[in-house]
Each structure stands twice: as C-alpha cells, then as structure tokens.
mmCIF file of C-alpha atoms in Angstrom:
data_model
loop_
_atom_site.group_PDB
_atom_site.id
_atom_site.type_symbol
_atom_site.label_atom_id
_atom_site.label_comp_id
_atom_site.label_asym_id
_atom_site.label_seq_id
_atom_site.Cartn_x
_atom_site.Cartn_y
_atom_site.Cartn_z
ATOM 1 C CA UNK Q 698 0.000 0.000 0.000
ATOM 2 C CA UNK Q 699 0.927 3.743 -0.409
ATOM 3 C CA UNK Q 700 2.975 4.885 2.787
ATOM 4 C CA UNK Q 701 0.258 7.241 3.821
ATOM 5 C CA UNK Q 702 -2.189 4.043 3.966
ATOM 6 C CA UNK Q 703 0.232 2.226 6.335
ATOM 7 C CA UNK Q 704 0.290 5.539 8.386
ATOM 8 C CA UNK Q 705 -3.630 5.529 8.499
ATOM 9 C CA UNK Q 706 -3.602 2.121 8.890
ATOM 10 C CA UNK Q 707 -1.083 2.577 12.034
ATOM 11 C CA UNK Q 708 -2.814 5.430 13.642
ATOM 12 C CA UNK Q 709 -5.783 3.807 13.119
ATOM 13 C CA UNK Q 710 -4.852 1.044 15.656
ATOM 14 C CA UNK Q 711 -4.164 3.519 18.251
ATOM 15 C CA UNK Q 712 -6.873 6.006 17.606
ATOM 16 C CA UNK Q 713 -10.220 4.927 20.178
ATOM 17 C CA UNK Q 714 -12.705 7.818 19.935
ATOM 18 C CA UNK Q 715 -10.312 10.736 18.415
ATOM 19 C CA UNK Q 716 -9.133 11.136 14.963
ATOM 20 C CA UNK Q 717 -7.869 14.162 14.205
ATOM 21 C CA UNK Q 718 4.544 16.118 -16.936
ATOM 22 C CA UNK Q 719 3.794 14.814 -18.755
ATOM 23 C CA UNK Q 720 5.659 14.870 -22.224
ATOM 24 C CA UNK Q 721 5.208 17.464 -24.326
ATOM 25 C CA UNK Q 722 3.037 15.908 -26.978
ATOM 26 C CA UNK Q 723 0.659 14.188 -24.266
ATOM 27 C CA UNK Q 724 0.268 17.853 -23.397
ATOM 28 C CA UNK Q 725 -0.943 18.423 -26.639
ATOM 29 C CA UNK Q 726 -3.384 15.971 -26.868
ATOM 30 C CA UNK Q 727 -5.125 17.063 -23.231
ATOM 31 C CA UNK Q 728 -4.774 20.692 -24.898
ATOM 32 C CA UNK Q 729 -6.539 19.848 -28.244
ATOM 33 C CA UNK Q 730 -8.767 18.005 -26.225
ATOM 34 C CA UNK Q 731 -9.890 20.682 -24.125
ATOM 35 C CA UNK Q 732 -11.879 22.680 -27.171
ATOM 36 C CA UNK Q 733 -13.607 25.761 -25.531
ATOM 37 C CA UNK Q 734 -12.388 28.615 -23.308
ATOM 38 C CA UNK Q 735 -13.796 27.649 -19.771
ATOM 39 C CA UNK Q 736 -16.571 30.321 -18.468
ATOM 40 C CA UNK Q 737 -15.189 32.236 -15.975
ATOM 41 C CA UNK Q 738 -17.489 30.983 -12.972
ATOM 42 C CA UNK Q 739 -16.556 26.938 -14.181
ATOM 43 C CA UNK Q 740 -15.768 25.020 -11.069
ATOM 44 C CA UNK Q 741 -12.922 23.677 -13.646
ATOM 45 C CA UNK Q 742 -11.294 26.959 -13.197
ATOM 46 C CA UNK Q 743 -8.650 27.611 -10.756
ATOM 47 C CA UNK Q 744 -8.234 30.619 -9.462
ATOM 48 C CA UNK Q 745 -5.240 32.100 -11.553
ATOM 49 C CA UNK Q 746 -1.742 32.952 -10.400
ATOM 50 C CA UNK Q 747 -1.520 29.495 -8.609
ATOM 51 C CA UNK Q 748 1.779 27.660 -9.641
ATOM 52 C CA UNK Q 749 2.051 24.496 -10.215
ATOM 53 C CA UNK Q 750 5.451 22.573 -9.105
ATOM 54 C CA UNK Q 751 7.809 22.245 -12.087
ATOM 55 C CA UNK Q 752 8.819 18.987 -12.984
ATOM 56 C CA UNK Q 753 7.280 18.116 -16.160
ATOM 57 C CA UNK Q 754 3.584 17.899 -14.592
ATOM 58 C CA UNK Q 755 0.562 19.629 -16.097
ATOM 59 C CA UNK Q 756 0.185 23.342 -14.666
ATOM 60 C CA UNK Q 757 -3.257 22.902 -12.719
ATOM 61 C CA UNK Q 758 -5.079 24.866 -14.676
ATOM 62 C CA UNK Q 759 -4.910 22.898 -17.987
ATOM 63 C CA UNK Q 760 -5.241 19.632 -15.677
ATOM 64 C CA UNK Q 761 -8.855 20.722 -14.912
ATOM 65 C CA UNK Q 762 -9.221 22.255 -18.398
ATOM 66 C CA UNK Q 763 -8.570 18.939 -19.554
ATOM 67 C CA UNK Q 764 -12.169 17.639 -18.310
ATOM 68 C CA UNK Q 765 -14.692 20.067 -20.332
ATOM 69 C CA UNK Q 766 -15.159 17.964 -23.817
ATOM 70 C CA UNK Q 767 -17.209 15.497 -20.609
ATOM 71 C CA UNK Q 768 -19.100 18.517 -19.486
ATOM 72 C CA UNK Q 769 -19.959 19.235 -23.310
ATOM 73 C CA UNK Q 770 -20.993 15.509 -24.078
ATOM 74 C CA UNK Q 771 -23.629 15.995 -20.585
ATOM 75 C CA UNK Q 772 -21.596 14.901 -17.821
ATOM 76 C CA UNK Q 773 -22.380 17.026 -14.369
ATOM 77 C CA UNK Q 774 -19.261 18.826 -12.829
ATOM 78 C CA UNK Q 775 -20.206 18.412 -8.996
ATOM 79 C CA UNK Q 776 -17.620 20.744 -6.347
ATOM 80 C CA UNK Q 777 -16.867 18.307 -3.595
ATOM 81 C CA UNK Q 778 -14.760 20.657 -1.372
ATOM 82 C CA UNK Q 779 -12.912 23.906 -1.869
ATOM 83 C CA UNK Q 780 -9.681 23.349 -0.224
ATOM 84 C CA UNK Q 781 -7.317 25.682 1.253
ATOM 85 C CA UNK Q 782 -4.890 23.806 4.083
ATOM 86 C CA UNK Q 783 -2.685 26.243 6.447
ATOM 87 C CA UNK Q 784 0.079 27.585 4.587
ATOM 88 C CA UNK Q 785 -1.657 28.219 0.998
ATOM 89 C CA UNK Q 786 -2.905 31.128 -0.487
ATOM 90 C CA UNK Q 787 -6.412 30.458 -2.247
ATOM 91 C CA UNK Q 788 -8.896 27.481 -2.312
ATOM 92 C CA UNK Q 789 -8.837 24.751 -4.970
ATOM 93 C CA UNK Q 790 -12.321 23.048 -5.869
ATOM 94 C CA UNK Q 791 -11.831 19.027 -5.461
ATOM 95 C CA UNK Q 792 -14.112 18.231 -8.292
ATOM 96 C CA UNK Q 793 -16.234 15.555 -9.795
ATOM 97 C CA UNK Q 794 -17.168 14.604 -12.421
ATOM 98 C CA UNK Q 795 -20.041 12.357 -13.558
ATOM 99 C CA UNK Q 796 -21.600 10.685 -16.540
ATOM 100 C CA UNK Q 797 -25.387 11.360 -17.612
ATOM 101 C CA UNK Q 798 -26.265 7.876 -17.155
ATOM 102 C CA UNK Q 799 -26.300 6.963 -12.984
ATOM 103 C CA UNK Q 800 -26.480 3.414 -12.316
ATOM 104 C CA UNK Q 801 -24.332 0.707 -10.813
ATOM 105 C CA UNK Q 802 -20.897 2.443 -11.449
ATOM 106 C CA UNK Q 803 -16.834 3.185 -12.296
ATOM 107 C CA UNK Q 804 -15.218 5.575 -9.681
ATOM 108 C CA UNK Q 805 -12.104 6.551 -10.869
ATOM 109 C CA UNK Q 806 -9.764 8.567 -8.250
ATOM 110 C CA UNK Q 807 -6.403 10.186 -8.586
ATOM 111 C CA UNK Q 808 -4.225 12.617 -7.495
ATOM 112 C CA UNK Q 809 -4.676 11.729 -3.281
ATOM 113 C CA UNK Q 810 -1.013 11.736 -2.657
ATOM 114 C CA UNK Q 811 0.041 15.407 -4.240
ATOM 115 C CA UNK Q 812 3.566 14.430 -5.577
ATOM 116 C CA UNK Q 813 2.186 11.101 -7.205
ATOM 117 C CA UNK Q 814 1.592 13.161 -10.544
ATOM 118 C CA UNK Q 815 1.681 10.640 -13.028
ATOM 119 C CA UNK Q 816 -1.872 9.100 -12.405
ATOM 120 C CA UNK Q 817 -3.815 12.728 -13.065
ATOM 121 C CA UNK Q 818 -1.895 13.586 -16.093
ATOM 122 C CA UNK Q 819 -2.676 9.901 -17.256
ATOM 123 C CA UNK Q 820 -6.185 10.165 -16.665
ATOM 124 C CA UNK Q 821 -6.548 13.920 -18.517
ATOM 125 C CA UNK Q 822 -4.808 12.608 -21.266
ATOM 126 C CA UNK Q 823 -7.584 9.740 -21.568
ATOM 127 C CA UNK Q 824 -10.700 11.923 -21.833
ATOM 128 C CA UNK Q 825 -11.894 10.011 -25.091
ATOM 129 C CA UNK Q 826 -11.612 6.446 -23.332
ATOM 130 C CA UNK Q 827 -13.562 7.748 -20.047
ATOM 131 C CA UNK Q 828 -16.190 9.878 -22.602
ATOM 132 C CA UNK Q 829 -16.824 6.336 -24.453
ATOM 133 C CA UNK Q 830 -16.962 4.533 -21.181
ATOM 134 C CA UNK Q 831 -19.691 6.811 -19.785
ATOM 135 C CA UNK Q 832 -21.811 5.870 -22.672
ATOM 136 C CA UNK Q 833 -21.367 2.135 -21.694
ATOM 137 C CA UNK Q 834 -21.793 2.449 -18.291
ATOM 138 C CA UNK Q 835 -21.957 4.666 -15.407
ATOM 139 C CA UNK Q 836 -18.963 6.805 -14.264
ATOM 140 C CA UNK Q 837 -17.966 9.139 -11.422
ATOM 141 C CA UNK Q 838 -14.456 10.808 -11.833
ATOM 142 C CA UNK Q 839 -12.449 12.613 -9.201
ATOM 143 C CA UNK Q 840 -9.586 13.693 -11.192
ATOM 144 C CA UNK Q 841 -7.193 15.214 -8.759
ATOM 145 C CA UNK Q 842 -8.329 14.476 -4.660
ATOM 146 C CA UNK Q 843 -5.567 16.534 -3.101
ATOM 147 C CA UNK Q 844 -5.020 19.665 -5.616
ATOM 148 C CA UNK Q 845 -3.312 21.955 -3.197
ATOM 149 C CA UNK Q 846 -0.927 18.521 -2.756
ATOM 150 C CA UNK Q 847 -0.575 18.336 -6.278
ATOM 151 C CA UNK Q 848 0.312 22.325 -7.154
ATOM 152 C CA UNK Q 849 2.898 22.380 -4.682
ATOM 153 C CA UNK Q 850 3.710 19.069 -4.650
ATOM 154 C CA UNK Q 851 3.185 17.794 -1.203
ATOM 155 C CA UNK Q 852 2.012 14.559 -0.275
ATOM 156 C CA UNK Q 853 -0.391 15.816 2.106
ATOM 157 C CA UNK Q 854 -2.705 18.575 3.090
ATOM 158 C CA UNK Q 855 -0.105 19.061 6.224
ATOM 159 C CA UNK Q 856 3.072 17.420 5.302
ATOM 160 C CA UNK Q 857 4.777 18.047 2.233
ATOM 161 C CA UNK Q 858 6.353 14.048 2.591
ATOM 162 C CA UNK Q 859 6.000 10.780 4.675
ATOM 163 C CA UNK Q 860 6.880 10.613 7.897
ATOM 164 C CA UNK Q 861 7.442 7.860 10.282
ATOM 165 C CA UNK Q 862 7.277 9.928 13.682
ATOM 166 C CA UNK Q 863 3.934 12.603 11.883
ATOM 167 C CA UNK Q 864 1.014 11.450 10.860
ATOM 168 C CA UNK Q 865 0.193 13.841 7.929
ATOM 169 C CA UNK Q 866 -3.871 14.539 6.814
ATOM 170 C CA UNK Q 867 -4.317 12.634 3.950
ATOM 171 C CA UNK Q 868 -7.763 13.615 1.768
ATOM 172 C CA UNK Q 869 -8.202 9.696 1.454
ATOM 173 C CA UNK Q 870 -8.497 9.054 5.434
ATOM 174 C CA UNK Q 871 -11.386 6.847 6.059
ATOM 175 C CA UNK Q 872 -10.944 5.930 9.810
ATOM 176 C CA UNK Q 873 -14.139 8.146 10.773
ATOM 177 C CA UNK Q 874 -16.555 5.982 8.721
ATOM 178 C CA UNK Q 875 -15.166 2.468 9.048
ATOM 179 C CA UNK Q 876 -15.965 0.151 11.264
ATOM 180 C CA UNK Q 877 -13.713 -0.809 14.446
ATOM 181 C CA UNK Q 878 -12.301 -4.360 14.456
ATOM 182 C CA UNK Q 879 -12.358 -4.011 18.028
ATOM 183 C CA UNK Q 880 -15.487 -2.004 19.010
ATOM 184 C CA UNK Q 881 -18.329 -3.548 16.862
ATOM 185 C CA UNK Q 882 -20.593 -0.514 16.221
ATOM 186 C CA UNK Q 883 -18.634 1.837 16.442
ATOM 187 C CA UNK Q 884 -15.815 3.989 14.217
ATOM 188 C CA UNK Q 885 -12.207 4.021 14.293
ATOM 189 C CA UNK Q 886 -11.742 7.441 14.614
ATOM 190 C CA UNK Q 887 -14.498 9.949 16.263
ATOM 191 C CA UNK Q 888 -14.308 12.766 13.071
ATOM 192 C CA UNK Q 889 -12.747 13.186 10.546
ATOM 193 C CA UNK Q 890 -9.094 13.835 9.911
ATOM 194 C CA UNK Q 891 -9.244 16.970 7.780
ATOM 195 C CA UNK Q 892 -12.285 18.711 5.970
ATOM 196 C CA UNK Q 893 -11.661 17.677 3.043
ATOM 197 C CA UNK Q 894 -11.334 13.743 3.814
ATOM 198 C CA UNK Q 895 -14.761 14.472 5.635
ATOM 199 C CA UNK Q 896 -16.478 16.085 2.233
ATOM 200 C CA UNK Q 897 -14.837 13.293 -0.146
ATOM 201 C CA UNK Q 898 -15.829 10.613 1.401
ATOM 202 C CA UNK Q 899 -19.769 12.047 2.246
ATOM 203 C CA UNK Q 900 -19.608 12.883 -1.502
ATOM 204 C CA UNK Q 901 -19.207 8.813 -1.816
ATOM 205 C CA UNK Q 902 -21.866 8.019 0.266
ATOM 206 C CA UNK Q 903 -24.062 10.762 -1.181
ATOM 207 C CA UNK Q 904 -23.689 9.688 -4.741
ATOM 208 C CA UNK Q 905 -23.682 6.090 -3.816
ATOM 209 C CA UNK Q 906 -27.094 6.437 -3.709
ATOM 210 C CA UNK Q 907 -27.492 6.784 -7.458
ATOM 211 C CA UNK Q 908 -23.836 6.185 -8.943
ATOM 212 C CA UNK Q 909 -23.377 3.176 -6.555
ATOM 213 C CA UNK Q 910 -19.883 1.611 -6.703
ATOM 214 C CA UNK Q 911 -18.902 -1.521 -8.656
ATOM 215 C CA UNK Q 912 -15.668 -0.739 -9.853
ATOM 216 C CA UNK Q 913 -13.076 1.058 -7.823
ATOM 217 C CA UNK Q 914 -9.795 2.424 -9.239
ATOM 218 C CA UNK Q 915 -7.092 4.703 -7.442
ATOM 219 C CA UNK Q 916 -4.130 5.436 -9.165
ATOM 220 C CA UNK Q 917 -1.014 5.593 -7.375
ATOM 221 C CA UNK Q 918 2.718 6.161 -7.413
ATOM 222 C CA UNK Q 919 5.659 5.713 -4.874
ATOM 223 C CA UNK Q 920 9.266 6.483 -4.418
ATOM 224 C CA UNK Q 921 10.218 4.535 -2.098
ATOM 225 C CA UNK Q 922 10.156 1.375 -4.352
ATOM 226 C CA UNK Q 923 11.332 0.227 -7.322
ATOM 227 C CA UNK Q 924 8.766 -2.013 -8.271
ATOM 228 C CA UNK Q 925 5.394 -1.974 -7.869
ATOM 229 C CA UNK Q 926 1.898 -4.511 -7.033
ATOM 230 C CA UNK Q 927 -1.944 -4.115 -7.223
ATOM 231 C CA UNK Q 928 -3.916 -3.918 -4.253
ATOM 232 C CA UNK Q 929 -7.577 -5.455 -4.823
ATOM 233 C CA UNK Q 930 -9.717 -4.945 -2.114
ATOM 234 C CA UNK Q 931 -12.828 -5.867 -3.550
ATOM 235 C CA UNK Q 932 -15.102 -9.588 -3.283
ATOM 236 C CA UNK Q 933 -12.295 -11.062 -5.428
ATOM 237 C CA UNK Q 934 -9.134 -10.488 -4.100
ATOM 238 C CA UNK Q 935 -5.491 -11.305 -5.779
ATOM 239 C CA UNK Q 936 -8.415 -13.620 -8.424
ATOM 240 C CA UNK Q 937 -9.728 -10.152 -9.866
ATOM 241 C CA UNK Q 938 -9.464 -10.581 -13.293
ATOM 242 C CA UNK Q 939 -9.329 -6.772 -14.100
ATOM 243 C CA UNK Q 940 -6.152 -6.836 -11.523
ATOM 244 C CA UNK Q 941 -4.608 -9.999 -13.375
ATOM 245 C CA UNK Q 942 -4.794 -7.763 -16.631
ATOM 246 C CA UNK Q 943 -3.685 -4.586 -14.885
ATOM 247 C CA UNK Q 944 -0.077 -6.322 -13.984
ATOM 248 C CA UNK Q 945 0.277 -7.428 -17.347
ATOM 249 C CA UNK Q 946 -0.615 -3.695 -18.747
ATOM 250 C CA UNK Q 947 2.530 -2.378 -16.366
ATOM 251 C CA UNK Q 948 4.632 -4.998 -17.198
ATOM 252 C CA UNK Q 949 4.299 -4.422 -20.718
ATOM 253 C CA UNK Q 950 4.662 -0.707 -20.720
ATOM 254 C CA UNK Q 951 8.256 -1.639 -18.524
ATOM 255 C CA UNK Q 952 7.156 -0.950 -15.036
ATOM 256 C CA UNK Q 953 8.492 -3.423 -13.367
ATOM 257 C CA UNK Q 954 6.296 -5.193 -10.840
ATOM 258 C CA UNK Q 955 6.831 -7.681 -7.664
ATOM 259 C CA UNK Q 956 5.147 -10.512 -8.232
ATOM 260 C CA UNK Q 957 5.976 -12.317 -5.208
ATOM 261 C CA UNK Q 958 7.069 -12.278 -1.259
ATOM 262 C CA UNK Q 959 5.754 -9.625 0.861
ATOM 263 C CA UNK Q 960 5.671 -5.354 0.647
ATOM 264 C CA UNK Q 961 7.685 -3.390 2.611
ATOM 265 C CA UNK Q 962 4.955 -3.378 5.165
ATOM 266 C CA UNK Q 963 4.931 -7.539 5.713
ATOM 267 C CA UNK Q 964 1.654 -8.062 2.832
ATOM 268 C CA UNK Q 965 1.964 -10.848 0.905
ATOM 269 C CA UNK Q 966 2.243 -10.733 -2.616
ATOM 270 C CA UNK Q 967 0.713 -13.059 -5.485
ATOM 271 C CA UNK Q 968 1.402 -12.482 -9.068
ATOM 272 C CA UNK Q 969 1.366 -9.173 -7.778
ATOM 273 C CA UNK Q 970 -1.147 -8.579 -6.490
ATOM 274 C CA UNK Q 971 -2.275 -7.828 -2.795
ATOM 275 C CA UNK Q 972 -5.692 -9.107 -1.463
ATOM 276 C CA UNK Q 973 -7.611 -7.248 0.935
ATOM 277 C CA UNK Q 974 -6.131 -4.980 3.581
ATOM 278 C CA UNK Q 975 -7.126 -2.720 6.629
ATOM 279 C CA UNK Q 976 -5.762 0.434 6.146
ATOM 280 C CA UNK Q 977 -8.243 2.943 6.438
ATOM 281 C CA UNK Q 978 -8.371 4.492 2.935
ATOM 282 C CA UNK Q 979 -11.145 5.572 1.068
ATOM 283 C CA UNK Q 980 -10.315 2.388 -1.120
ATOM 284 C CA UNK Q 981 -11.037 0.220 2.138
ATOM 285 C CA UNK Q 982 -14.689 2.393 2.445
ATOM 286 C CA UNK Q 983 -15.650 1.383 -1.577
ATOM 287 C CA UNK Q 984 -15.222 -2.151 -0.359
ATOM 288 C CA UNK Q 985 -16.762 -2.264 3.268
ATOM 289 C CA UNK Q 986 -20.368 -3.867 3.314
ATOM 290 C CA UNK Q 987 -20.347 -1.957 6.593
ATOM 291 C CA UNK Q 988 -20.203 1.580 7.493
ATOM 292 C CA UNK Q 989 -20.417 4.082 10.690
ATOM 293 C CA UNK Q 990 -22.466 6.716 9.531
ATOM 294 C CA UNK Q 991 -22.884 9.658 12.397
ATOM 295 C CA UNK Q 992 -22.768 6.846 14.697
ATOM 296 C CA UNK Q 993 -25.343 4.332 13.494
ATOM 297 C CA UNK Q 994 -24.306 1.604 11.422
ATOM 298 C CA UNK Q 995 -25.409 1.389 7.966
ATOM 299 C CA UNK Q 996 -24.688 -0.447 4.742
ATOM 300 C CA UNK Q 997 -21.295 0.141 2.737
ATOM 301 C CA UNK Q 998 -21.085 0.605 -1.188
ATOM 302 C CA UNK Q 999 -19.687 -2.814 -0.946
ATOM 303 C CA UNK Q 1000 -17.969 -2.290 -4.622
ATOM 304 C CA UNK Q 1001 -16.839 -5.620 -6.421
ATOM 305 C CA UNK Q 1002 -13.953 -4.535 -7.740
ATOM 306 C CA UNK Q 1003 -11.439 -2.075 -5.488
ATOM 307 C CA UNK Q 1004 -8.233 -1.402 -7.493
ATOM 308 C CA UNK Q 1005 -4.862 0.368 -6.167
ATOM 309 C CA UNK Q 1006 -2.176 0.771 -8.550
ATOM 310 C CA UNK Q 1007 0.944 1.367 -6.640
ATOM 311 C CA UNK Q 1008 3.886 1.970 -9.544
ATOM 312 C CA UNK Q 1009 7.130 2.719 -8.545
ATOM 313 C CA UNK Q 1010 8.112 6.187 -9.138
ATOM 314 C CA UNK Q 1011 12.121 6.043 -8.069
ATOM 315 C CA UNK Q 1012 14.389 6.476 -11.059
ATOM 316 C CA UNK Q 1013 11.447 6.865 -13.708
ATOM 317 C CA UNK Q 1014 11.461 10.077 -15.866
ATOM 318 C CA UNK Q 1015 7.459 10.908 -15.269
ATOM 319 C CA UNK Q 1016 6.823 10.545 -19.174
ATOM 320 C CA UNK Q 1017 7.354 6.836 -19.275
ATOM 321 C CA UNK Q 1018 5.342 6.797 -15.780
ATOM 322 C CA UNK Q 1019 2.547 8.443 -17.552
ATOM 323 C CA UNK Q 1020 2.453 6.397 -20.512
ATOM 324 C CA UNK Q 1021 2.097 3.490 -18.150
ATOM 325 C CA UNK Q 1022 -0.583 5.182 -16.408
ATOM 326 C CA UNK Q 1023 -2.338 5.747 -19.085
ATOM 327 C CA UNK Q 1024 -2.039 2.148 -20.860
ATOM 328 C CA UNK Q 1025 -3.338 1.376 -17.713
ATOM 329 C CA UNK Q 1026 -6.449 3.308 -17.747
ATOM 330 C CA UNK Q 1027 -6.980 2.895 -21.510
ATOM 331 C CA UNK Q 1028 -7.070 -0.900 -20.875
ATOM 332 C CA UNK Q 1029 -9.086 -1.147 -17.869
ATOM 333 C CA UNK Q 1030 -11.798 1.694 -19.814
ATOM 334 C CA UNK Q 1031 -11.696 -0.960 -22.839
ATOM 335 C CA UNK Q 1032 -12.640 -3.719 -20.672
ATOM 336 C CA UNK Q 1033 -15.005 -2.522 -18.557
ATOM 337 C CA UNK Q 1034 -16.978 -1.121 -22.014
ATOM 338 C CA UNK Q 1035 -16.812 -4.388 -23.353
ATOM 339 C CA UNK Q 1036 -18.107 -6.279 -20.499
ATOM 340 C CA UNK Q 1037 -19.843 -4.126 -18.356
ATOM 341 C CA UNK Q 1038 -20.583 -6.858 -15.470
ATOM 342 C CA UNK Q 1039 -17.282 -7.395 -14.991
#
C-alpha cells in the first residue's frame, strides 16, 4: 500500500474515539482536447496565479481544463470541497465529475497523494476512453483528490512528505466511517481527519445512492520502491481478473512489478497482487459492506472490484510513468466497455 495508507492504517490502531509532466506531446493531446475557453465561474477553473510545481507535470489549470469535452458531451461537474490547508494562499475546488447515465458504477480517483503526478496527467490525457466509457456504463471521476498537494507538490494537506514519527492529513483518510475491528458498532476514529477527507468521502456516500460503486480504481505512485503490485480490495481479491490484466498492462509498458514475497509493510504478494487490507483508505470504504455513519451503522457501497495501482516512481522520468498510467487506464476503460458486469 501507499505509505500514507500504512500511516492511516497505524494510527488507526491507536486512535479509540479521536481522529484528528507529462511529455510534451501528451500535453498536446489534453490541450486539443480541451476545445472551448472555460466560463469564468466553471468550477474547472482555478483561481489564476496558482503555480504548479515544475517537474514536467501539467500546470493545474490545464489539468482541470482537460475535463470540459465530458461537461460538453452531458456529464455534471459536482464541487466536492474547496480546499485551502494552512500555509496556501487560495482554495482549490476538489471536483467531480459524472456521466449522464447513474447506475451501478466506475469511480475513478487520482491525485490523493500530491507528488504522485503521473496518475492525473494519465487520466486527462484519456478523456476520449472515459467519454466512451460513460456511454457504456456509469462513471464518477475525481480527477485530482488533493489539488493543493498536487500544485505544490506535497504529499499531504499538512506534510509536504511521509513521515514515520507525523502522521500527515491525507484527503483519502477513512478511519471516521469504518468500522472498528475491536469495538463492533462503532468507528475508528471519532471525526474526521481533515475537511476535506470528511467532504470526499460524504460525496461517496451521497452519490452512492445513485452512482453506486462496482468498480473502484485509485491510481497511485511511490518512491520509495522500485517495483510496484496491485492492491484489490474488492469480493475477489489477488483472483480479480481486471487486476490480473492490470499487472500485465505495467509490465508491458516496462514498469516493473513484484510478483511475489511480501511489501515493505509484511503483505503478501501473489502475481502481484495484494488481497484485501485494513488500512483505512477511502479504497477500504468502496469495499466495506459496513459503514459508521454519524454513529449508526449502515450499509457500505460494498464495490466488487477495489483497485490500487501502486507503480514505482524512483528512477522513472514521469513521461514513461505516464504512458504506463495511461495504458493502464486505456485498458481497464476498454474492458469494462466491453463487459460491463465485470
């Protein structure tokens, strides 16, 4: 799992009743893509004069820009949180984005860990796959979770990187809605950890209700290793056929993947692949069948299919981390299309 999942995961245990780029010509695509000048009040319209962190990564602005041809083809723009941690200057929206057919759904997520870029820039540069999709079946993106994270490239909303003595607020941190191993009926954390890992994960439940998670994928990167796995925390486990496929998609676009032993964090590893895990993420919410819901239990979106793509990031220029990304997602959109009850 990501470091900041382990974190959760670890603070989790302790907590009982308190929680506190791409290349240039993939930039022309998302560009040519984009078609209109955005109206001035368009949630997909930062506030300008923000800078974004240069290393290659789309400038913020064009990442959201990247999203209108959906909004022309129907698809509903929702704001899920206007974020503005200690330390920045203006609010970001956290948007969503969703298709005009609701119905048992794809949730797509990126961009929760702010100096994992490749997995936004990958999934602006596949517009046309995720526009088709949404014609197939239902879809809910939310393109970039953490955008202060991502336009100044820390990891957090707190923290600019992982720490092993600081637990930083990660926009993904579940703990307030999930269910206590130890205290049946009640949460593993009293609130939530930030405000905006309190309004992304209500916006789940919320649209649940009519978008209701099947598929689950969050797209992830990390430095720390040089090859990567697939956690599937859905019904299936390390069987998931769309995870089976997803290895071979990396490994053919030369990520190189562990496809045995355990992680850095003791989880064992087949094919690689990871089967279920506590951790506390908002991946662990789109699989629970439970949930603790202002203190009264209630069902979970109970998704089939929970996806985590965790690609190594250390010594790969973020173009060929990218392209993987988005083989990935092309795949996966291509699939799903084709049989939509997988």
């Amino acid at each position: 799992m990501a470091p900041t999942q382990q974190k959760v995961a670890a603070r989790a245990s302790r907590l009982r009743g308190t929680a506190r780029v791409c290349t240039a010509s993939l930039l022309a695509v998302i560009l040519a893509g984009a078609g209109s000048v955005m109206a001035a009040d368009s949630p997909l319209r930062p506030p300008d004069g923000i800078p974004t962190h240069a290393d290659g990564r789309m400038p913020i602005q064009r990442l959201y820009a990247a999203y209108l041809p959906l909004i022309d083809k129907g698809w509903q723009v929702d704001v899920v949180a206007e974020s503005q941690p200690p330390g920045t200057t203006a609010a970001l929206p956290i948007v969503a984005l969703r298709s005009p057919k609701p119905g048992p759904a794809v949730w797509i997520l990126t961009g929760i860990h702010g100096e994992e870029p490749a997995g936004p820039n990958a999934l602006a540069a596949a517009v046309d796959e995720l526009a088709a999709l949404g014609q197939k079946v239902p879809v809910v993106l939310v393109p970039l979770c953490n955008p202060q994270g991502y336009a100044r490239n820390w990891r957090y909303l707190d923290l600019p990187t992982f720490s092993d003595t600081e637990d930083g607020q990660s926009v993904g941190d579940s703990s307030h809605l999930l269910p206590d191993p130890g205290q049946p009926g009640r949460a593993r954390a009293a609130a939530a950890s930030s405000p905006e890992a309190d309004a992304l994960t209500r916006y789940v439940l919320r649209m649940s209700a009519s978008y209701r998670p099947r598929v689950s994928i969050d797209l992830h990167e990390d430095d720390l290793v040089t090859a990567g796995y697939v956690y599937s925390q859905g019904e299936l486990g390390v069987n998931d056929p769309l995870a089976r496929e997803a290895v071979a998609v990396l490994r053919e676009h030369g990520i190189a993947i562990q496809l045995g032993g355990q992680t850095r964090f003791g989880e064992l590893i087949e094919g690689g692949i990871i089967g279920p895990v506590t951790d506390s993420s908002i991946d662990e919410l789109f699989s629970a069948r439970e949930l603790i819901v202002d203190g009264r239990v209630q069902p979970g979106p109970a998704a089939r299919t929970v996806l985590v793509f965790e690609t190594p990031a250390k010594d790969l220029p973020l173009d060929r981390r990218v392209a993987a990304h988005l083989a990935l997602v092309r795949r996966l959109a291509a699939l799903i299309a084709a049989q939509p009850e997988l």
